[in-house]
């Protein structure tokens, strides 16, 4: 008689709420963790996997990815979910909006989002959900239906899109964003989005803690002025020039504006995305002190924690907000070690070589923004975190428990009975060198090329399905769309 579908034996269990790892076995039934204990009898297990004494982390909930931004969504869903599994990611929350890029369409989400779900269905190797960005006033009216009908509980504002495109200056934002003539994507729109999200929280009180708004905090006017200055002076190039063209105080100012708007609108569930600099974190912490009734969450990316404008491998490291000088990297780590960061993400956005680099290739202002990195999320954080004294339990909280709780993934985020059997095994003694050619992503380069990491994900399980086996993606796509409400 089969008692368990899967028994994962001989692992060191890492939990977000316990300081020490635990030598144990993990039993799985119907995709959920049924039992965690030492010495579980393997006789009743359908499949037995020997973990070889490796660390067992809760599967990473990568709460910031972009599938379909540069490549067709159906293609990215397949390839980038495979790359995600290499980094221990078992659930990805990917940002989606109307306008240029993504599906290159405007219109209502009631028409747009079913096509998003159809394009991704049956193609992902990991579980996934979507954040949506209300780009026009009609989208704000749709928020309750997006919650109730599609299970979307998280929304986004790109603060710099008011007069700035994805890669730089833009003369015609209505065409870029595909919003009606006469509408503006500006501070007033941001205020009305906040009021719309808060109205949804009041309409669905049982979901209020799970309905939140995320903001990309940069200031278009500052960036436009500094881009002109950097180009005219001509003394900087590469990632240093891009950093100077989007200076850290642009982030700090946008954080401050967003925070006051949250206060004005009574919206308490605010996520400040990919904070990249000491000034951005300083502003975020000042705003938390100024508005203690706002439940701010602060996010950083693995890219901003691992690479700086000097160490990143070439212009492939162009991203928004930019990679920063080393002193900003150190500031991020200081805040993370002090417990002031809520989660770490990849901001994975696969941009292939032919699209990434302009002509000439060495002009950073012609290069596209964004790069993949989910493959290195958990290995990179464990590597650098151990060097700096970050406890493994904190790694589990930062990569799984905290984002799962905020974004309403009730069955995700922990190695505990009753939770989805999303598990990744990490060899803490594996030293290896990052090479883009080893990634399952279709991106042919990485800004982390040549970086030496000292931890490696060997196996990844999604609801008990063994999707990464000894470092290789295996089997057919097992991922499912995860609604976070309604349905």
Short mmCIF file of C-alpha atoms in Angstrom, two decimals:
data_model
loop_
_atom_site.label_atom_id
_atom_site.label_comp_id
_atom_site.label_asym_id
_atom_site.label_seq_id
_atom_site.Cartn_x
_atom_site.Cartn_y
_atom_site.Cartn_z
CA UNK A 1 0.00 0.00 0.00
CA UNK A 2 1.41 3.40 -1.03
CA UNK A 3 1.38 5.87 1.85
CA UNK A 4 3.25 8.68 0.12
CA UNK A 5 3.72 9.64 -3.52
CA UNK A 6 7.26 10.88 -2.88
CA UNK A 7 9.77 10.53 -0.09
CA UNK A 8 12.72 12.88 -0.13
CA UNK A 9 15.23 11.34 2.23
CA UNK A 10 18.35 12.56 3.98
CA UNK A 11 18.12 16.34 3.66
CA UNK A 12 18.93 19.31 5.87
CA UNK A 13 15.62 21.17 6.16
CA UNK A 14 15.85 24.99 6.12
CA UNK A 15 12.86 26.80 7.61
CA UNK A 16 12.18 30.51 7.70
CA UNK A 17 11.21 30.45 11.38
CA UNK A 18 13.87 28.19 12.89
CA UNK A 19 17.50 29.20 13.37
CA UNK A 20 18.95 25.72 12.85
CA UNK A 21 18.61 23.28 9.98
CA UNK A 22 17.02 19.92 10.74
CA UNK A 23 18.16 16.51 9.47
CA UNK A 24 14.95 14.93 8.22
CA UNK A 25 12.97 13.31 5.43
CA UNK A 26 10.10 14.98 3.58
CA UNK A 27 7.04 12.95 2.56
CA UNK A 28 4.69 14.20 -0.15
CA UNK A 29 1.11 13.21 -0.98
CA UNK A 30 -1.07 14.77 -3.69
CA UNK A 31 1.43 17.57 -4.26
CA UNK A 32 1.46 18.67 -0.60
CA UNK A 33 3.94 18.05 2.19
CA UNK A 34 2.43 15.32 4.33
CA UNK A 35 5.18 14.86 6.91
CA UNK A 36 8.65 16.11 7.85
CA UNK A 37 10.53 13.89 10.28
CA UNK A 38 13.72 11.87 10.59
CA UNK A 39 13.68 8.25 9.48
CA UNK A 40 10.36 8.05 7.63
CA UNK A 41 9.79 4.47 6.44
CA UNK A 42 10.40 4.38 2.66
CA UNK A 43 8.44 1.17 2.20
CA UNK A 44 5.18 2.97 1.53
CA UNK A 45 6.54 5.61 -0.85
CA UNK A 46 5.83 5.54 -4.56
CA UNK A 47 9.13 7.28 -5.34
CA UNK A 48 12.15 7.67 -3.10
CA UNK A 49 14.80 10.35 -3.77
CA UNK A 50 18.01 10.50 -1.75
CA UNK A 51 18.87 14.11 -0.99
CA UNK A 52 22.46 13.25 -0.17
CA UNK A 53 22.55 15.49 2.89
CA UNK A 54 21.98 18.64 0.86
CA UNK A 55 20.11 21.70 2.10
CA UNK A 56 16.37 21.61 1.41
CA UNK A 57 14.96 25.11 0.98
CA UNK A 58 11.34 26.04 0.43
CA UNK A 59 10.91 26.65 -3.29
CA UNK A 60 11.75 30.24 -4.19
CA UNK A 61 8.80 32.56 -4.76
CA UNK A 62 10.35 34.97 -7.24
CA UNK A 63 7.89 37.83 -6.96
CA UNK A 64 9.39 39.93 -9.77
CA UNK A 65 9.83 38.52 -13.25
CA UNK A 66 8.92 39.66 -16.77
CA UNK A 67 7.87 36.96 -19.22
CA UNK A 68 7.03 38.07 -22.73
CA UNK A 69 8.55 41.54 -22.61
CA UNK A 70 11.04 40.95 -25.45
CA UNK A 71 10.06 37.52 -26.74
CA UNK A 72 6.62 35.99 -27.38
CA UNK A 73 4.99 35.16 -24.05
CA UNK A 74 4.49 31.52 -25.02
CA UNK A 75 8.21 31.12 -25.74
CA UNK A 76 9.39 32.94 -22.62
CA UNK A 77 7.02 30.94 -20.44
CA UNK A 78 8.73 27.73 -21.54
CA UNK A 79 12.38 28.77 -21.63
CA UNK A 80 12.49 31.20 -18.73
CA UNK A 81 10.56 28.90 -16.42
CA UNK A 82 13.23 26.28 -17.14
CA UNK A 83 15.92 28.80 -16.22
CA UNK A 84 13.96 29.66 -13.09
CA UNK A 85 13.99 26.02 -11.98
CA UNK A 86 17.78 26.13 -12.22
CA UNK A 87 17.77 28.85 -9.57
CA UNK A 88 15.42 27.04 -7.19
CA UNK A 89 12.40 29.10 -8.26
CA UNK A 90 9.14 27.14 -8.02
CA UNK A 91 6.70 30.06 -8.33
CA UNK A 92 7.17 33.19 -10.43
CA UNK A 93 5.00 36.28 -10.28
CA UNK A 94 5.51 38.09 -13.55
CA UNK A 95 4.58 41.67 -14.39
CA UNK A 96 2.26 42.29 -17.31
CA UNK A 97 0.75 45.40 -18.85
CA UNK A 98 -0.89 46.66 -21.99
CA UNK A 99 1.08 48.83 -24.43
CA UNK A 100 4.22 48.30 -26.47
CA UNK A 101 6.19 45.15 -25.69
CA UNK A 102 4.42 42.18 -24.03
CA UNK A 103 1.41 41.52 -26.30
CA UNK A 104 1.78 44.91 -28.05
CA UNK A 105 -1.87 45.66 -27.44
CA UNK A 106 -3.97 48.16 -25.60
CA UNK A 107 -7.55 47.85 -24.45
CA UNK A 108 -9.39 46.35 -21.51
CA UNK A 109 -7.85 43.67 -19.33
CA UNK A 110 -11.06 41.68 -19.63
CA UNK A 111 -10.07 41.15 -23.27
CA UNK A 112 -6.29 41.22 -22.82
CA UNK A 113 -5.70 38.99 -19.79
CA UNK A 114 -7.45 35.84 -21.09
CA UNK A 115 -4.98 35.89 -23.98
CA UNK A 116 -2.12 36.16 -21.47
CA UNK A 117 -3.42 33.08 -19.66
CA UNK A 118 -3.91 31.19 -22.92
CA UNK A 119 -0.39 31.97 -24.18
CA UNK A 120 1.22 30.68 -20.99
CA UNK A 121 -1.04 27.68 -20.29
CA UNK A 122 0.65 24.30 -20.31
CA UNK A 123 4.11 25.70 -21.08
CA UNK A 124 5.65 26.53 -17.71
CA UNK A 125 7.87 24.24 -15.68
CA UNK A 126 7.03 26.15 -12.50
CA UNK A 127 3.87 27.63 -11.01
CA UNK A 128 3.17 31.24 -11.88
CA UNK A 129 0.90 34.23 -11.42
CA UNK A 130 0.69 37.77 -12.75
CA UNK A 131 0.79 41.32 -11.44
CA UNK A 132 -1.12 43.78 -13.63
CA UNK A 133 -0.54 47.49 -14.23
CA UNK A 134 -3.56 49.79 -14.62
CA UNK A 135 -2.35 51.94 -17.51
CA UNK A 136 -5.56 53.90 -18.16
CA UNK A 137 -8.63 54.95 -16.22
CA UNK A 138 -10.72 52.05 -17.53
CA UNK A 139 -8.23 49.61 -16.03
CA UNK A 140 -8.85 51.12 -12.59
CA UNK A 141 -12.54 50.32 -12.97
CA UNK A 142 -11.59 46.72 -13.78
CA UNK A 143 -9.64 46.09 -10.56
CA UNK A 144 -12.49 44.38 -8.66
CA UNK A 145 -13.18 42.06 -11.60
CA UNK A 146 -9.47 41.24 -11.92
CA UNK A 147 -9.49 40.21 -8.26
CA UNK A 148 -12.73 38.24 -8.38
CA UNK A 149 -12.65 36.74 -11.86
CA UNK A 150 -8.95 36.14 -12.45
CA UNK A 151 -7.47 35.97 -8.95
CA UNK A 152 -5.09 38.90 -9.52
CA UNK A 153 -4.47 40.71 -6.24
CA UNK A 154 -1.33 42.74 -6.97
CA UNK A 155 -0.98 45.78 -9.19
CA UNK A 156 1.83 48.03 -10.39
CA UNK A 157 2.72 51.61 -11.24
CA UNK A 158 5.78 52.45 -13.39
CA UNK A 159 6.39 55.96 -12.07
CA UNK A 160 8.88 57.00 -14.76
CA UNK A 161 6.61 56.24 -17.72
CA UNK A 162 5.07 59.72 -17.51
CA UNK A 163 7.64 61.07 -19.98
CA UNK A 164 10.21 58.29 -20.23
CA UNK A 165 10.10 55.06 -22.21
CA UNK A 166 11.42 51.67 -21.25
CA UNK A 167 14.95 52.44 -22.44
CA UNK A 168 15.13 56.25 -22.41
CA UNK A 169 13.37 59.41 -23.49
CA UNK A 170 10.06 59.01 -25.31
CA UNK A 171 8.31 61.76 -27.22
CA UNK A 172 4.90 60.11 -27.46
CA UNK A 173 3.85 58.29 -24.31
CA UNK A 174 0.28 57.72 -25.44
CA UNK A 175 1.52 55.67 -28.39
CA UNK A 176 4.09 53.84 -26.27
CA UNK A 177 1.57 52.99 -23.55
CA UNK A 178 -1.32 52.58 -26.00
CA UNK A 179 -3.67 54.67 -23.88
CA UNK A 180 -6.45 56.91 -25.20
CA UNK A 181 -5.73 60.44 -26.36
CA UNK A 182 -6.55 62.87 -23.60
CA UNK A 183 -5.39 60.51 -20.81
CA UNK A 184 -2.08 60.97 -19.04
CA UNK A 185 0.06 58.45 -17.18
CA UNK A 186 1.07 60.85 -14.42
CA UNK A 187 0.87 61.53 -10.68
CA UNK A 188 -2.87 62.09 -10.88
CA UNK A 189 -3.31 58.70 -12.53
CA UNK A 190 -1.12 57.13 -9.84
CA UNK A 191 -3.34 58.65 -7.17
CA UNK A 192 -6.46 57.26 -8.82
CA UNK A 193 -4.85 53.82 -9.13
CA UNK A 194 -4.17 53.89 -5.40
CA UNK A 195 -7.76 54.86 -4.70
CA UNK A 196 -8.91 52.02 -6.95
CA UNK A 197 -6.74 49.45 -5.19
CA UNK A 198 -7.91 50.69 -1.78
CA UNK A 199 -11.54 50.48 -2.94
CA UNK A 200 -10.95 46.85 -3.87
CA UNK A 201 -9.48 46.18 -0.41
CA UNK A 202 -12.64 47.64 1.13
CA UNK A 203 -14.87 45.67 -1.21
CA UNK A 204 -13.13 42.38 -0.39
CA UNK A 205 -12.20 42.77 3.30
CA UNK A 206 -11.25 39.11 3.63
CA UNK A 207 -8.57 39.71 0.98
CA UNK A 208 -7.47 43.16 2.12
CA UNK A 209 -4.05 42.09 3.38
CA UNK A 210 -3.32 40.35 0.08
CA UNK A 211 -4.33 43.18 -2.25
CA UNK A 212 -1.34 45.47 -2.75
CA UNK A 213 0.26 47.99 -5.07
CA UNK A 214 3.87 47.84 -6.23
CA UNK A 215 5.80 50.82 -7.56
CA UNK A 216 8.84 51.24 -9.76
CA UNK A 217 10.19 54.42 -8.18
CA UNK A 218 12.15 56.68 -10.51
CA UNK A 219 11.40 60.26 -11.54
CA UNK A 220 11.10 60.91 -15.27
CA UNK A 221 11.99 64.61 -15.17
CA UNK A 222 15.19 64.00 -13.21
CA UNK A 223 16.22 61.17 -15.52
CA UNK A 224 15.57 63.15 -18.69
CA UNK A 225 17.61 66.11 -17.46
CA UNK A 226 20.51 63.98 -16.25
CA UNK A 227 20.55 61.89 -19.43
CA UNK A 228 21.02 65.08 -21.46
CA UNK A 229 23.76 66.22 -19.10
CA UNK A 230 25.65 62.91 -19.25
CA UNK A 231 25.43 62.77 -23.04
CA UNK A 232 26.53 66.40 -23.46
CA UNK A 233 29.48 66.10 -21.07
CA UNK A 234 30.63 62.87 -22.73
CA UNK A 235 33.05 61.93 -19.96
CA UNK A 236 31.26 58.76 -18.84
CA UNK A 237 30.45 55.61 -20.75
CA UNK A 238 28.94 52.20 -20.19
CA UNK A 239 27.15 51.33 -16.96
CA UNK A 240 28.73 54.29 -15.16
CA UNK A 241 27.04 56.63 -17.63
CA UNK A 242 23.70 54.91 -17.23
CA UNK A 243 23.95 55.10 -13.43
CA UNK A 244 24.69 58.82 -13.68
CA UNK A 245 21.81 59.37 -16.10
CA UNK A 246 19.32 57.85 -13.64
CA UNK A 247 20.78 59.11 -10.36
CA UNK A 248 19.87 57.61 -6.99
CA UNK A 249 18.07 60.75 -5.80
CA UNK A 250 15.62 60.15 -8.65
CA UNK A 251 14.66 56.97 -6.81
CA UNK A 252 14.49 58.70 -3.45
CA UNK A 253 12.24 61.45 -4.75
CA UNK A 254 9.86 58.97 -6.38
CA UNK A 255 9.72 56.89 -3.19
CA UNK A 256 8.78 60.02 -1.24
CA UNK A 257 6.04 61.03 -3.69
CA UNK A 258 4.60 57.51 -3.82
CA UNK A 259 4.58 57.29 -0.05
CA UNK A 260 2.72 60.56 0.42
CA UNK A 261 0.16 59.53 -2.20
CA UNK A 262 -0.35 56.28 -0.28
CA UNK A 263 -0.93 58.33 2.86
CA UNK A 264 -3.33 60.64 1.04
CA UNK A 265 -5.36 57.79 -0.45
CA UNK A 266 -5.39 55.60 2.66
CA UNK A 267 -3.77 52.65 0.85
CA UNK A 268 -1.57 50.84 3.39
CA UNK A 269 -0.23 47.93 1.30
CA UNK A 270 2.66 49.42 -0.68
CA UNK A 271 5.59 47.49 -2.19
CA UNK A 272 8.67 49.50 -3.17
CA UNK A 273 10.31 47.54 -5.95
CA UNK A 274 14.01 46.89 -6.73
CA UNK A 275 15.45 49.61 -4.50
CA UNK A 276 18.97 49.94 -5.86
CA UNK A 277 20.79 52.61 -3.88
CA UNK A 278 21.61 53.99 -0.45
CA UNK A 279 19.48 57.07 -1.21
CA UNK A 280 16.48 54.97 -2.27
CA UNK A 281 16.65 52.94 0.95
CA UNK A 282 17.16 56.08 3.00
CA UNK A 283 14.01 57.58 1.51
CA UNK A 284 12.06 54.35 1.99
CA UNK A 285 13.01 54.15 5.66
CA UNK A 286 12.24 57.83 6.24
CA UNK A 287 8.81 57.34 4.70
CA UNK A 288 8.14 54.30 6.89
CA UNK A 289 8.90 56.44 9.92
CA UNK A 290 6.81 59.35 8.64
CA UNK A 291 3.82 57.15 7.80
CA UNK A 292 3.81 54.26 10.29
CA UNK A 293 0.26 53.33 9.27
CA UNK A 294 1.51 52.35 5.80
CA UNK A 295 2.66 48.73 5.59
CA UNK A 296 5.63 49.31 3.30
CA UNK A 297 7.52 46.32 1.91
CA UNK A 298 10.99 46.84 0.48
CA UNK A 299 12.40 44.75 -2.36
CA UNK A 300 15.92 44.35 -3.76
CA UNK A 301 17.16 42.23 -6.65
CA UNK A 302 19.93 39.68 -6.73
CA UNK A 303 21.52 41.70 -9.53
CA UNK A 304 21.85 44.80 -7.37
CA UNK A 305 23.25 42.65 -4.55
CA UNK A 306 25.87 40.83 -6.63
CA UNK A 307 27.05 43.20 -9.35
CA UNK A 308 28.12 46.83 -9.57
CA UNK A 309 28.94 49.14 -12.47
CA UNK A 310 32.55 47.88 -12.46
CA UNK A 311 32.15 44.16 -11.89
CA UNK A 312 29.16 43.49 -14.17
CA UNK A 313 30.09 41.85 -17.46
CA UNK A 314 29.55 44.55 -20.06
CA UNK A 315 26.47 46.45 -21.18
CA UNK A 316 24.39 43.32 -20.66
CA UNK A 317 24.05 44.76 -17.16
CA UNK A 318 21.85 47.66 -18.30
CA UNK A 319 18.67 47.56 -16.22
CA UNK A 320 16.12 49.91 -14.65
CA UNK A 321 16.93 51.15 -12.06
CA UNK A 322 20.61 50.88 -12.97
CA UNK A 323 23.31 48.81 -11.38
CA UNK A 324 25.12 51.13 -8.98
CA UNK A 325 28.66 51.71 -7.67
CA UNK A 326 30.04 49.40 -4.99
CA UNK A 327 29.11 51.73 -2.12
CA UNK A 328 25.44 51.32 -3.00
CA UNK A 329 25.80 47.54 -3.12
CA UNK A 330 27.32 47.63 0.35
CA UNK A 331 24.47 49.84 1.59
CA UNK A 332 21.90 47.35 0.30
CA UNK A 333 23.66 44.53 2.11
CA UNK A 334 23.80 46.55 5.31
CA UNK A 335 20.05 47.07 5.25
CA UNK A 336 19.40 43.45 4.33
CA UNK A 337 21.52 42.14 7.20
CA UNK A 338 19.73 44.53 9.55
CA UNK A 339 16.35 43.09 8.54
CA UNK A 340 15.11 46.13 6.62
CA UNK A 341 14.59 44.31 3.31
CA UNK A 342 11.50 42.15 2.92
CA UNK A 343 12.33 40.00 -0.08
CA UNK A 344 14.92 39.38 -2.79
CA UNK A 345 13.91 38.78 -6.42
CA UNK A 346 15.49 38.37 -9.83
CA UNK A 347 13.60 40.96 -11.94
CA UNK A 348 14.20 38.38 -14.68
CA UNK A 349 13.62 39.85 -18.16
CA UNK A 350 15.19 37.77 -20.91
CA UNK A 351 16.57 40.07 -23.62
CA UNK A 352 18.47 38.26 -26.34
CA UNK A 353 21.68 39.61 -27.82
CA UNK A 354 20.12 40.70 -31.11
CA UNK A 355 17.66 42.91 -29.23
CA UNK A 356 19.80 43.96 -26.29
CA UNK A 357 22.62 45.74 -28.03
CA UNK A 358 22.30 48.68 -30.38
CA UNK A 359 24.59 49.88 -33.14
CA UNK A 360 27.22 50.65 -32.03
CA UNK A 361 27.18 47.92 -29.42
CA UNK A 362 29.13 49.97 -26.89
CA UNK A 363 26.54 52.76 -26.61
CA UNK A 364 24.69 52.13 -23.35
CA UNK A 365 21.91 54.54 -24.32
CA UNK A 366 21.07 52.42 -27.36
CA UNK A 367 21.00 49.14 -25.45
CA UNK A 368 17.74 47.68 -24.20
CA UNK A 369 17.05 47.51 -20.47
CA UNK A 370 16.78 44.32 -18.46
CA UNK A 371 18.40 40.90 -18.22
CA UNK A 372 17.67 37.45 -16.90
CA UNK A 373 18.91 36.26 -13.54
CA UNK A 374 16.47 33.83 -11.91
CA UNK A 375 19.03 31.04 -12.45
CA UNK A 376 21.32 32.72 -9.94
CA UNK A 377 18.79 33.93 -7.38
CA UNK A 378 19.14 31.32 -4.64
CA UNK A 379 22.74 30.28 -5.41
CA UNK A 380 23.83 33.91 -5.45
CA UNK A 381 22.06 34.85 -2.23
CA UNK A 382 23.36 31.78 -0.38
CA UNK A 383 26.88 32.39 -1.68
CA UNK A 384 27.14 36.06 -0.78
CA UNK A 385 24.87 35.78 2.24
CA UNK A 386 27.00 33.13 3.94
CA UNK A 387 30.10 35.22 3.32
CA UNK A 388 28.43 38.13 5.12
CA UNK A 389 26.80 36.14 7.94
CA UNK A 390 23.22 36.00 6.65
CA UNK A 391 21.49 33.03 8.34
CA UNK A 392 19.99 30.36 6.10
CA UNK A 393 16.62 30.90 7.79
CA UNK A 394 16.75 34.51 6.65
CA UNK A 395 17.45 33.35 3.09
CA UNK A 396 14.31 31.19 3.25
CA UNK A 397 12.26 34.12 4.53
CA UNK A 398 13.62 36.57 1.96
CA UNK A 399 13.14 34.27 -1.02
CA UNK A 400 9.98 32.40 -0.11
CA UNK A 401 7.97 33.04 3.04
CA UNK A 402 7.80 36.84 2.92
CA UNK A 403 6.76 37.27 -0.73
CA UNK A 404 4.32 34.36 -0.52
CA UNK A 405 2.53 35.97 2.41
CA UNK A 406 2.37 39.43 0.88
CA UNK A 407 1.07 38.26 -2.48
CA UNK A 408 -1.56 35.83 -1.26
CA UNK A 409 0.11 32.52 -2.14
CA UNK A 410 -1.44 30.66 0.76
CA UNK A 411 -0.02 27.24 -0.07
CA UNK A 412 3.49 28.50 -0.86
CA UNK A 413 6.50 29.71 1.05
CA UNK A 414 7.35 27.13 3.71
CA UNK A 415 8.54 23.61 4.28
CA UNK A 416 5.71 22.55 6.56
CA UNK A 417 2.90 20.03 6.56
CA UNK A 418 -0.01 21.07 4.37
CA UNK A 419 2.00 23.40 2.15
CA UNK A 420 2.71 22.72 -1.52
CA UNK A 421 5.70 20.43 -1.94
CA UNK A 422 7.79 23.15 -3.57
CA UNK A 423 11.33 22.23 -2.61
CA UNK A 424 14.80 22.93 -3.91
CA UNK A 425 17.97 21.14 -2.93
CA UNK A 426 21.17 23.15 -2.62
CA UNK A 427 24.70 21.81 -2.50
CA UNK A 428 26.43 24.25 -0.13
CA UNK A 429 29.88 22.93 -1.05
CA UNK A 430 29.71 23.32 -4.83
CA UNK A 431 32.01 25.98 -6.26
CA UNK A 432 31.25 26.92 -9.85
CA UNK A 433 31.67 29.70 -12.36
CA UNK A 434 28.67 31.38 -13.97
CA UNK A 435 28.57 30.85 -17.75
CA UNK A 436 25.63 32.05 -19.80
CA UNK A 437 25.87 28.97 -22.01
CA UNK A 438 24.90 26.78 -19.05
CA UNK A 439 21.56 28.53 -18.59
CA UNK A 440 18.25 27.25 -19.94
CA UNK A 441 17.33 30.85 -20.77
CA UNK A 442 17.42 31.88 -24.43
CA UNK A 443 19.53 34.89 -23.39
CA UNK A 444 23.07 34.32 -24.69
CA UNK A 445 24.92 36.52 -22.16
CA UNK A 446 24.76 37.41 -18.48
CA UNK A 447 26.15 40.33 -16.49
CA UNK A 448 27.29 37.70 -13.97
CA UNK A 449 29.57 35.95 -16.50
CA UNK A 450 32.66 34.68 -14.69
CA UNK A 451 31.28 35.22 -11.17
CA UNK A 452 32.26 32.41 -8.79
CA UNK A 453 29.44 31.00 -6.68
CA UNK A 454 29.82 28.57 -3.78
CA UNK A 455 26.33 27.05 -3.67
CA UNK A 456 24.39 25.30 -6.41
CA UNK A 457 20.79 24.20 -6.87
CA UNK A 458 20.84 20.54 -7.86
CA UNK A 459 17.16 19.59 -7.71
CA UNK A 460 13.84 21.42 -7.82
CA UNK A 461 10.42 20.00 -7.03
CA UNK A 462 7.16 21.76 -7.96
CA UNK A 463 4.26 20.31 -5.97
CA UNK A 464 6.34 17.16 -5.64
CA UNK A 465 7.12 16.93 -9.36
CA UNK A 466 10.86 16.57 -9.94
CA UNK A 467 11.43 19.26 -12.58
CA UNK A 468 15.19 19.74 -12.07
CA UNK A 469 17.14 16.52 -11.59
CA UNK A 470 20.86 16.69 -10.86
CA UNK A 471 21.02 20.13 -12.41
CA UNK A 472 19.08 19.26 -15.57
CA UNK A 473 15.49 20.20 -16.37
CA UNK A 474 13.46 17.03 -16.71
CA UNK A 475 10.10 15.91 -18.03
CA UNK A 476 7.15 17.87 -19.34
CA UNK A 477 5.97 21.28 -18.06
CA UNK A 478 4.23 20.88 -14.71
CA UNK A 479 3.55 24.49 -13.81
CA UNK A 480 0.07 25.92 -13.22
CA UNK A 481 -1.42 29.37 -13.09
CA UNK A 482 -2.05 30.20 -9.42
CA UNK A 483 -5.06 32.46 -8.80
CA UNK A 484 -4.79 34.29 -5.49
CA UNK A 485 -8.48 35.04 -4.97
CA UNK A 486 -11.91 34.38 -6.48
CA UNK A 487 -12.15 31.60 -9.04
#
